[in-house]
XYZ file of C-alpha atoms in Angstrom:
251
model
C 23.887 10.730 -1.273
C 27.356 10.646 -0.972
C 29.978 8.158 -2.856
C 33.332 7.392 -1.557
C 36.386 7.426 -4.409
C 36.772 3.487 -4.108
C 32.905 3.176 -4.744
C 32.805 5.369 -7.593
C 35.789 3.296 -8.733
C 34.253 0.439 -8.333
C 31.222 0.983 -9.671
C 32.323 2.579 -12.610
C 34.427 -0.775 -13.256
C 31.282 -2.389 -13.007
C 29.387 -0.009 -15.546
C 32.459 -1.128 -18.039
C 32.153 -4.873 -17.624
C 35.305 -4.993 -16.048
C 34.711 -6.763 -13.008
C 36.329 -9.977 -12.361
C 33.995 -13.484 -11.364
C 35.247 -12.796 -7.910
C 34.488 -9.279 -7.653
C 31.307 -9.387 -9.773
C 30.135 -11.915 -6.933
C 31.721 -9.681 -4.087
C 29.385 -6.740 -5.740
C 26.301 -8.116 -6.086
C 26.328 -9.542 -2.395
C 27.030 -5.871 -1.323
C 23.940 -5.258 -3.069
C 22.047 -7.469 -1.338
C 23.043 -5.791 2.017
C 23.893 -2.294 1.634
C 20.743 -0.138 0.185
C 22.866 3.253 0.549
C 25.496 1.358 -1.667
C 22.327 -0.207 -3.902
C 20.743 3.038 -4.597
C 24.306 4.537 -5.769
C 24.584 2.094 -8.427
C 20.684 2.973 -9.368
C 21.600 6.388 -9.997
C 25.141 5.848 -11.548
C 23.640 3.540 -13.772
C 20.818 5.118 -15.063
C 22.250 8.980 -14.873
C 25.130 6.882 -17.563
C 22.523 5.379 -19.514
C 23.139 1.874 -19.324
C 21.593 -1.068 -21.740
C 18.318 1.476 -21.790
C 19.919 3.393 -24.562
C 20.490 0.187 -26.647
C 17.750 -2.348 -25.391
C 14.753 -1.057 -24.910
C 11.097 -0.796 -26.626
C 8.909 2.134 -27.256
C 7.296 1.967 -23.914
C 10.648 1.538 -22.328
C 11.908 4.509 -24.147
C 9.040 7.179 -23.003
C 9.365 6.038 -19.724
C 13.317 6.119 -19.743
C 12.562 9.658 -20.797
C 10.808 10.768 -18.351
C 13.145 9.194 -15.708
C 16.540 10.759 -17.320
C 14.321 14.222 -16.705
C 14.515 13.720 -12.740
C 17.656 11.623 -12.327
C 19.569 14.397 -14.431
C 19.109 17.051 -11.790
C 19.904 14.885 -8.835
C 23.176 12.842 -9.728
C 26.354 14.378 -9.631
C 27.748 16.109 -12.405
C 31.087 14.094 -12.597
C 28.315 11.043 -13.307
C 26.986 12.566 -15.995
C 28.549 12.014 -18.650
C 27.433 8.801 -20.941
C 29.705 6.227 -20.702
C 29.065 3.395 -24.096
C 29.307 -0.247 -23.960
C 31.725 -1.686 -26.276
C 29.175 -4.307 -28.550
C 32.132 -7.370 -27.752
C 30.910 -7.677 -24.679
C 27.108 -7.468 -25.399
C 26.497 -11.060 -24.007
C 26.785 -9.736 -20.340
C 24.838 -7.538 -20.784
C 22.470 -10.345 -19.190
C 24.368 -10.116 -16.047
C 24.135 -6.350 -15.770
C 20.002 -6.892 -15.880
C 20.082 -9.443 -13.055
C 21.775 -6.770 -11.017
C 19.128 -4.516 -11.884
C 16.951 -6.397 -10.852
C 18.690 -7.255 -7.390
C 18.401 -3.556 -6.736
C 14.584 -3.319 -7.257
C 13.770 -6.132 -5.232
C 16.238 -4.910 -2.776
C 14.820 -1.144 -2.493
C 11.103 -2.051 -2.977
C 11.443 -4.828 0.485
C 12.910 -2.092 2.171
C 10.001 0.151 1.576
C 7.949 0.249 4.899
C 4.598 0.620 4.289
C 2.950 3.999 5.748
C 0.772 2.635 8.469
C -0.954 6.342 8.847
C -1.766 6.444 5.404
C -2.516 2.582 4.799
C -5.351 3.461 7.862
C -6.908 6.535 6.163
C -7.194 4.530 2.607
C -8.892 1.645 4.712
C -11.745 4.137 6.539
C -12.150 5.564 3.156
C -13.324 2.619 1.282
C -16.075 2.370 3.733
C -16.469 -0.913 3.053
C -20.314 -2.385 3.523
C -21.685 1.711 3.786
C -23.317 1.655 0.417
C -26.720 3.059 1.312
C -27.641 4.449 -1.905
C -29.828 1.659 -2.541
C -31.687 2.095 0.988
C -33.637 5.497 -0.612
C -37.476 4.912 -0.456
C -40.631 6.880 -1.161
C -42.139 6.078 2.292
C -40.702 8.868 4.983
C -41.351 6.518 7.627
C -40.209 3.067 5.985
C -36.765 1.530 8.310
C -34.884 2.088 5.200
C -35.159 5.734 4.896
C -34.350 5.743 8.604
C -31.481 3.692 8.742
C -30.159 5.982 5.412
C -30.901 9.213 7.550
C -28.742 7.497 10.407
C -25.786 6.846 7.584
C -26.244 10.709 6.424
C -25.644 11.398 10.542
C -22.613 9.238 10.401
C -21.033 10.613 7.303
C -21.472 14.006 8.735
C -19.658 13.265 11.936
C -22.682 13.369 13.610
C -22.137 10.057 15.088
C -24.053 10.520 19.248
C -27.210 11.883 16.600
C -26.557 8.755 14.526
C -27.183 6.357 17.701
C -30.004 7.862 18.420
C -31.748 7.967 15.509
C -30.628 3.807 15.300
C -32.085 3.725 19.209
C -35.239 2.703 17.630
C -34.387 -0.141 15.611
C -34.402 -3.993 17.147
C -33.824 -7.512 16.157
C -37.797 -7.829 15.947
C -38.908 -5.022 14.149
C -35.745 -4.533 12.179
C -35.431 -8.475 11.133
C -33.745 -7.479 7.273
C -31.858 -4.520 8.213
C -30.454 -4.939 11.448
C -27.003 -6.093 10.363
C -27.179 -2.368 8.671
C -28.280 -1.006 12.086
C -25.424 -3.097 13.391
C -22.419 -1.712 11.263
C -23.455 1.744 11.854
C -23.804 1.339 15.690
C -20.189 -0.329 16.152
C -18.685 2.289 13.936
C -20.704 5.524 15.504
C -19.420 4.306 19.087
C -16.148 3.785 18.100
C -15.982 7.167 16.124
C -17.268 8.415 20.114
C -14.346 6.954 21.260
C -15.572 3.884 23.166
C -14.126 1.080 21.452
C -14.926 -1.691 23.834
C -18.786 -0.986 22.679
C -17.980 -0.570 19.363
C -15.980 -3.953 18.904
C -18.788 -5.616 21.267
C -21.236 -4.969 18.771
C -19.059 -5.479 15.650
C -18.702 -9.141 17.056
C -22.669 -9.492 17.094
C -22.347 -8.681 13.286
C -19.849 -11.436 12.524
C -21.600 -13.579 13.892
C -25.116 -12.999 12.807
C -26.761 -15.968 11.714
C -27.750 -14.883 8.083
C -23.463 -14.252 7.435
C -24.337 -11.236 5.374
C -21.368 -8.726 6.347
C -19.455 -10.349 8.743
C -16.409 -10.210 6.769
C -17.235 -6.016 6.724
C -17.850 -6.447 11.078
C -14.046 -8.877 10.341
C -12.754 -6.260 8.599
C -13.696 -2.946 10.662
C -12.354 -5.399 13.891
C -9.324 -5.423 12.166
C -9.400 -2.034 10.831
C -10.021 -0.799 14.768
C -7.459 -2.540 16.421
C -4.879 -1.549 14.213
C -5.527 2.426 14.584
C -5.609 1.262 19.154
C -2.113 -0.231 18.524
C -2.786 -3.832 18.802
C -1.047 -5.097 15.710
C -1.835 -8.990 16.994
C -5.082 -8.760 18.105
C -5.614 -7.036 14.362
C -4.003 -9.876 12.788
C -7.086 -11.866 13.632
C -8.952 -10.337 11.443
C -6.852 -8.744 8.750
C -3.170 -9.383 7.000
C -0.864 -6.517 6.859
C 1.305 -5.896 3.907
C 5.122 -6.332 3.881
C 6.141 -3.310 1.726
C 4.284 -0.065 0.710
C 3.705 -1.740 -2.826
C 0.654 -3.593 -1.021
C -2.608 -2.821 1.085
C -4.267 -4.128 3.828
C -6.448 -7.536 3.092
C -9.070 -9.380 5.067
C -7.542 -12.751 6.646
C -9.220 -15.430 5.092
C-alpha cells in the first residue's frame, strides 16, 4: 500500500490531534469514501499505537498484542516509530474512537462475501440428511433402505442411490417419503438434471404433513444459486451483504 507525502502528512496531523473542525470533518468524509485512504490510517494508527497503549483492558491488551505482531512486519518502517499523546488533549480522544470505528464499518461493508465458499459451507451442513436415527434391526424394514440409499448418496453414488429409492411410493412409503423425497431431488441434481431435481424438491415443500419443506425451500435456494439465478434463489433464501454473514432461509 502506498502513501503519498501529503497523506502521510495529513494523517500524521491527525494522529497528533492537530486537525482543525474543518479538516477533521474533511477527513472523516474521505473515510467514508476512499477504503485505500481508510485502510492507511488503520495501519498508521495502529503500527503508532494509538489510545490502545493507554485505554485498553486485559482482553484488549492480548489481542492488541497479537495484532502489533503482524502489523509490525507490514507497515513501513518510517511509521514505526510510537508517536505519544500529550494527556491535555485526552478528551478527544473520543473523536479519534469514532473514526475508528468509521473505518471498521467502512472495510467490513466492503467485504464481498465469497459466493464459492458461502456454496460449499451451505452443501456441507446437509441440512435435513440426519439419518443416523433411521438404523434398524430389520434388513428389510424402509428405514434401513432409505439409510442404505443416504450411504449411496454420501458416497457419490447418486444413479445407485435412485435406484435403490425406485422402490419406495407415496403408498407404501406413507412416513418416510418426504426422506425418499429429499434424497431423490438432491441425487438428480448431483446427476446434473436440475429441472428433475427442483421438480421434485417442489413436491417436498409442499407435502401436506409440512415436515421439511423449509429443507426442499432451502436446497431450491441452495440450487439455483450454484445455476446462476441469483433472483429465482431469492425466493427461497436471503443472501448476505458482507462476508461477516451466511446464507439464511427467507422467511
Amino acid at each position: 500500500m502506498t502513501v503519498s507525502e501529503k497523506d502521510h502528512m495529513l494523517i500524521t496531523k491527525f494522529l497528533d490531534l492537530e486537525l482543525s473542525e474543518q479538516e477533521l470533518l474533511a477527513f472523516e468524509e474521505r473515510l467514508e469514501n476512499d477504503a485505500t485512504f481508510g485502510k492507511a490510517v488503520q495501519s498508521y494508527m495502529v503500527a503508532n499505537s494509538v489510545v490502545n497503549d493507554r485505554l485498553r483492558t486485559d482482553t484488549e491488551t492480548s489481542r492488541t498484542q497479537q495484532w502489533k505482531g503482524i502489523l509490525d512486519t507490514q507497515a513501513p518502517k518510517t511509521i514505526q516509530k510510537t508517536t505519544m499523546i500529550p494527556w491535555k488533549w485526552v478528551g478527544s480522544i473520543a473523536v479519534v474512537l469514532a473514526v475508528i470505528i468509521v473505518i471498521w464499518n467502512s472495510q467490513r461493508t466492503t467485504i464481498a462475501p465469497d459466493m464459492d465458499l458461502l456454496l460449499t459451507n451451505a452443501w456441507g451442513k446437509q441440512i435435513g440428511l440426519d439419518y443416523a436415527s433411521l438404523r434398524a434391526l430389520d434388513v428389510d424394514s424402509i428405514k434401513t433402505h432409505i439409510h442404505r440409499s443416504f450411504d449411496l448418496y454420501q458416497y457419490q453414488k447418486y444413479e445407485q442411490s435412485l435406484d435403490a429409492l425406485a422402490v419406495f411410493n407415496i403408498k407404501n412409503t406413507v412416513q418416510q417419503y418426504e426422506d425418499v423425497l429429499l434424497l431423490r431431488g438432491l441425487s438428480h441434481y448431483k446427476m446434473g438434471n436440475a429441472a428433475m431435481a427442483l421438480q421434485t424438491l417442489d413436491s417436498l415443500a409442499t407435502y401436506p404433513t409440512g415436515k421439511k419443506s423449509e429443507v426442499a425451500r432451502w436446497y431450491q435456494g441452495i440450487i439455483y444459486l450454484e445455476m446462476g439465478d441469483t433472483e429465482a434463489a431469492q425466493q427461497f433464501i436471503v443472501l448476505p451483504k458482507d462476508s461477516s454473514q451466511g446464507i439464511q432461509l427467507k422467511n
